[in-house]
Short mmCIF file of C-alpha atoms in Angstrom, two decimals:
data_model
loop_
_atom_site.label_atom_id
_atom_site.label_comp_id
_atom_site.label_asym_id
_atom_site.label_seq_id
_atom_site.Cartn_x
_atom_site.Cartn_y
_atom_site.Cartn_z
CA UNK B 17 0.00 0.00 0.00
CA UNK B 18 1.65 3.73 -0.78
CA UNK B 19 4.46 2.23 -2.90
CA UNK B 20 5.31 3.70 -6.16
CA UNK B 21 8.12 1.80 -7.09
CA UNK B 22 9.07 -1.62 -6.93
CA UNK B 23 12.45 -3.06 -7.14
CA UNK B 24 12.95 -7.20 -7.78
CA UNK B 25 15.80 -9.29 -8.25
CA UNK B 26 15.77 -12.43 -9.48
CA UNK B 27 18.65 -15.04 -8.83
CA UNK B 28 19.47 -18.69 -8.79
CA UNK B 29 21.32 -20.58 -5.90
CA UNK B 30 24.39 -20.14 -7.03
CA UNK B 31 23.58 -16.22 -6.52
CA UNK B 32 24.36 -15.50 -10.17
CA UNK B 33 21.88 -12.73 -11.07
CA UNK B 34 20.20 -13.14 -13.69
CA UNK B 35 18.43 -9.94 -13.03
CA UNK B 36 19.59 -7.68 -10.26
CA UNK B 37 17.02 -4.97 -10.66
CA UNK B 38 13.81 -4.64 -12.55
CA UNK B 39 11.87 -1.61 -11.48
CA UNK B 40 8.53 -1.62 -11.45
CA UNK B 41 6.32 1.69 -11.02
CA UNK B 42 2.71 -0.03 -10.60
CA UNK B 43 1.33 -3.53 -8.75
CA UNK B 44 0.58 -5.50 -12.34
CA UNK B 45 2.16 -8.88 -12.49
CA UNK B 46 6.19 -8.80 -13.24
CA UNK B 47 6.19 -11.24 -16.08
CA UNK B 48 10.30 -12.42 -16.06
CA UNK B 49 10.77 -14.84 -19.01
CA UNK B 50 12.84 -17.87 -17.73
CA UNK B 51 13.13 -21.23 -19.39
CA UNK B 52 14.73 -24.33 -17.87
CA UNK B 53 16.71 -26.19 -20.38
CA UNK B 54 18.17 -28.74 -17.95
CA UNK B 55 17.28 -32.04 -16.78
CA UNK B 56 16.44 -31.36 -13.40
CA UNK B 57 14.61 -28.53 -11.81
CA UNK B 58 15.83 -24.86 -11.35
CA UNK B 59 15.74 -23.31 -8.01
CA UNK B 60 15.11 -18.94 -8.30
CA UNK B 61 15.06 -16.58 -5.41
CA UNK B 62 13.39 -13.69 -5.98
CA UNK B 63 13.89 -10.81 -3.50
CA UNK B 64 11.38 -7.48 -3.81
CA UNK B 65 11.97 -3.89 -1.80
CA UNK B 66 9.41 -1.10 -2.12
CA UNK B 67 9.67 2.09 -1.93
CA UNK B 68 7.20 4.91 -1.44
CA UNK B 69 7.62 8.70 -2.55
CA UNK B 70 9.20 10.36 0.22
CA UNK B 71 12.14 7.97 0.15
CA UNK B 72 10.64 4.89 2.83
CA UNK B 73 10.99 1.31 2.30
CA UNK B 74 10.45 -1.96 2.99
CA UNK B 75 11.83 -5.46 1.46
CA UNK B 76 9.50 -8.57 1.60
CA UNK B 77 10.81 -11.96 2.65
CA UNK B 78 12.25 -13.53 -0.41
CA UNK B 79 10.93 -16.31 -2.10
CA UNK B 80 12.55 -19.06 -4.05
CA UNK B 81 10.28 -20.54 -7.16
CA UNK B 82 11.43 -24.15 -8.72
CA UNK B 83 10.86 -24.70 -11.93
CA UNK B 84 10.37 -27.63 -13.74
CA UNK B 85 12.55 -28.70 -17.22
CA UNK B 86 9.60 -27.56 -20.13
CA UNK B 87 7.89 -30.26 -22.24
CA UNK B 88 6.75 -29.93 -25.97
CA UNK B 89 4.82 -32.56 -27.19
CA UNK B 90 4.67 -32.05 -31.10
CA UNK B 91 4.54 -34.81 -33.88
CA UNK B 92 4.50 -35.23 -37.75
CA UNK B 93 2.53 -37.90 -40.02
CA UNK B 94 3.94 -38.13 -43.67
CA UNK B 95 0.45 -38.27 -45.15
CA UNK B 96 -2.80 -35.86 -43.91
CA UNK B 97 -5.27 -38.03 -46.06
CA UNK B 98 -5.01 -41.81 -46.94
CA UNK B 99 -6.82 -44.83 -48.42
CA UNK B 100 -8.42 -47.44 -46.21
CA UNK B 101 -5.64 -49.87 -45.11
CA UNK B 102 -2.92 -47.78 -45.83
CA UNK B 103 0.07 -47.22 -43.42
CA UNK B 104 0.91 -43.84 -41.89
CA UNK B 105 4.14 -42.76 -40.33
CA UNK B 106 4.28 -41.41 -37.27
CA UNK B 107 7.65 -39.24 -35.93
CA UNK B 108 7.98 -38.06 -32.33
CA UNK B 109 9.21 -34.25 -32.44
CA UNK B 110 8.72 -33.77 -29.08
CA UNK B 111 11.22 -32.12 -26.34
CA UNK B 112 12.20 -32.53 -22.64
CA UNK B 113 13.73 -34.82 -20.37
CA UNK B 114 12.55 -38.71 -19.36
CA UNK B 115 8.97 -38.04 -20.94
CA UNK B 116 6.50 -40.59 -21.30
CA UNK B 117 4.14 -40.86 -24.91
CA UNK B 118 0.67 -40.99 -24.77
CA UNK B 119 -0.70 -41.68 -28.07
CA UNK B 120 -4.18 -41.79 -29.33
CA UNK B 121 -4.87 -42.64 -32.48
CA UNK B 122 -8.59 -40.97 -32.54
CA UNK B 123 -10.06 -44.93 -33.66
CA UNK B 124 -10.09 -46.14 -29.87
CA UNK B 125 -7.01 -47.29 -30.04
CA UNK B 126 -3.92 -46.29 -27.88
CA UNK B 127 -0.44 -46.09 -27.30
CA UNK B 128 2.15 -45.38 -24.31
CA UNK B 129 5.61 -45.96 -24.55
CA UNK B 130 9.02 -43.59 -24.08
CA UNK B 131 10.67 -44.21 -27.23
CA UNK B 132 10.78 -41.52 -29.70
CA UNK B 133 11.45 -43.80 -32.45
CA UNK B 134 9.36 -43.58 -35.58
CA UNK B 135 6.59 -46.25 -36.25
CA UNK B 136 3.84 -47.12 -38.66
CA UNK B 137 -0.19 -47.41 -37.65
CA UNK B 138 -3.10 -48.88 -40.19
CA UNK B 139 -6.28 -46.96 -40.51
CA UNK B 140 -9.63 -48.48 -41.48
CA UNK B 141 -12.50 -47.14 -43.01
CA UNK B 142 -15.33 -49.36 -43.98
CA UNK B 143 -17.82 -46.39 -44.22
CA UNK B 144 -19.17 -44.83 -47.30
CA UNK B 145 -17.59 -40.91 -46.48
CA UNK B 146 -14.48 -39.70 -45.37
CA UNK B 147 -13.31 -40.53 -41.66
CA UNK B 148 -11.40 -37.94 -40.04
CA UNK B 149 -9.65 -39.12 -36.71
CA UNK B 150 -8.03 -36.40 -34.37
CA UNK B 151 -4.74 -37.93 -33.71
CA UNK B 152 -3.21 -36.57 -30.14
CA UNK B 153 0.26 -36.79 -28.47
CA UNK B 154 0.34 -35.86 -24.71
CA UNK B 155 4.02 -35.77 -23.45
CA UNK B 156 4.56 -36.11 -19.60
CA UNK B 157 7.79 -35.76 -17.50
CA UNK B 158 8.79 -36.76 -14.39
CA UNK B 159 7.57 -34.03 -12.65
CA UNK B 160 4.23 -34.23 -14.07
CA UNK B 161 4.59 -31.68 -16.69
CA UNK B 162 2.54 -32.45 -19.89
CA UNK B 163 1.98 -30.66 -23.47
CA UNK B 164 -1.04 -32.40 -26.05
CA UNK B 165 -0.45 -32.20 -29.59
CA UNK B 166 -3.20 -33.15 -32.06
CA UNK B 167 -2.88 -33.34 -35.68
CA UNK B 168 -6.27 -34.54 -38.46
CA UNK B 169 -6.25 -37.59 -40.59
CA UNK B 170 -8.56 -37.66 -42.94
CA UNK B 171 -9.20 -41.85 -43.98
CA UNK B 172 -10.89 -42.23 -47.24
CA UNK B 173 -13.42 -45.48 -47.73
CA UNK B 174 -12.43 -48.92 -48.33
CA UNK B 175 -13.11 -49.87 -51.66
CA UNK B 176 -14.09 -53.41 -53.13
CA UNK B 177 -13.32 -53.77 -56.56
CA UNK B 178 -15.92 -56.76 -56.69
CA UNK B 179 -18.28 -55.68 -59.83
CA UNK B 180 -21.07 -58.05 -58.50
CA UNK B 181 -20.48 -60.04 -61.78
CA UNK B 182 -19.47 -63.71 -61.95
CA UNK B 183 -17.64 -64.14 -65.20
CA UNK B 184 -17.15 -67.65 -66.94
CA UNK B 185 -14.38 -68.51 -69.61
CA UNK B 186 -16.19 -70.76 -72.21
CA UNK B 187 -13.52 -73.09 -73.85
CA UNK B 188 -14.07 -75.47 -77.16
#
């Protein structure tokens, strides 16, 4: 209450700073962009002192924050449409550390594995119209972070090339 400027510092453990002041002249949210690109969590302190207009001050208790290594689930197909029966290869683009793959193929089918290695899945269609399954990849770490991806496939009908005609060679 009364303060008209703000002044934060954000650290990690080590006391490197990777911010040692941000000023801040009104209460909205400090938005400081950090990403953690290791394999285990980060640990930052963040330390705030107010002060008012005629000079007094006052510096909250600081607070540490952990964050967790990001996750991006993302994943490719190498065809968007396909015949009934045909195969469809599926590559793992995702990022992070020790995630786990939770596929669903949009037929009521599933997958979970932690391989990132490429593989191939069959799609049926024994309708007369297009089928168009919503094909989702939900990437989970360790520590419970998680990302969905979903990508269309559009399956076109089975065909059967039977005319309905029973045809008979006549020999002499």
């Amino acid at each position: 209450v009364g303060v008209d400027t703000f002044y934060w510092s954000f650290s990690d453990v080590n006391k490197s700073f990777l911010d040692s002041t941000f000023n801040r002249y009104n209460e909205n949210p400090v938005i400081f962009p950090y990403t953690n690109s290791h394999p285990q969590p980060d640990t930052l302190l963040i330390a705030m002192h107010a002060v008012n207009r005629f000079g007094c001050g006052d510096t909250a208790a600081n607070r540490s924050v952990i964050l967790y290594p990001g996750v991006t689930s993302d994943f490719s197909i190498d065809q968007n449409a396909v015949c009934d029966s045909v195969g469809v290869l599926f590559t793992n683009n995702s990022s992070g550390f020790d995630l786990v793959y939770e596929w669903n193929f949009g037929n009521g089918t599933s997958r979970v594995d932690t391989s990132s290695i490429s593989f191939t899945r069959y799609f049926l269609n024994r309708t007369n119209d297009d089928t168009t399954y919503t094909l989702r990849l939900v990437a989970t770490s360790d520590y419970f972070c998680k990302d969905t991806s979903e990508v269309p496939l559009v399956v076109h009908p089975f065909i059967d090339a039977n005319p309905g005609a029973v045809f008979i060679r006549r020999t002499r």
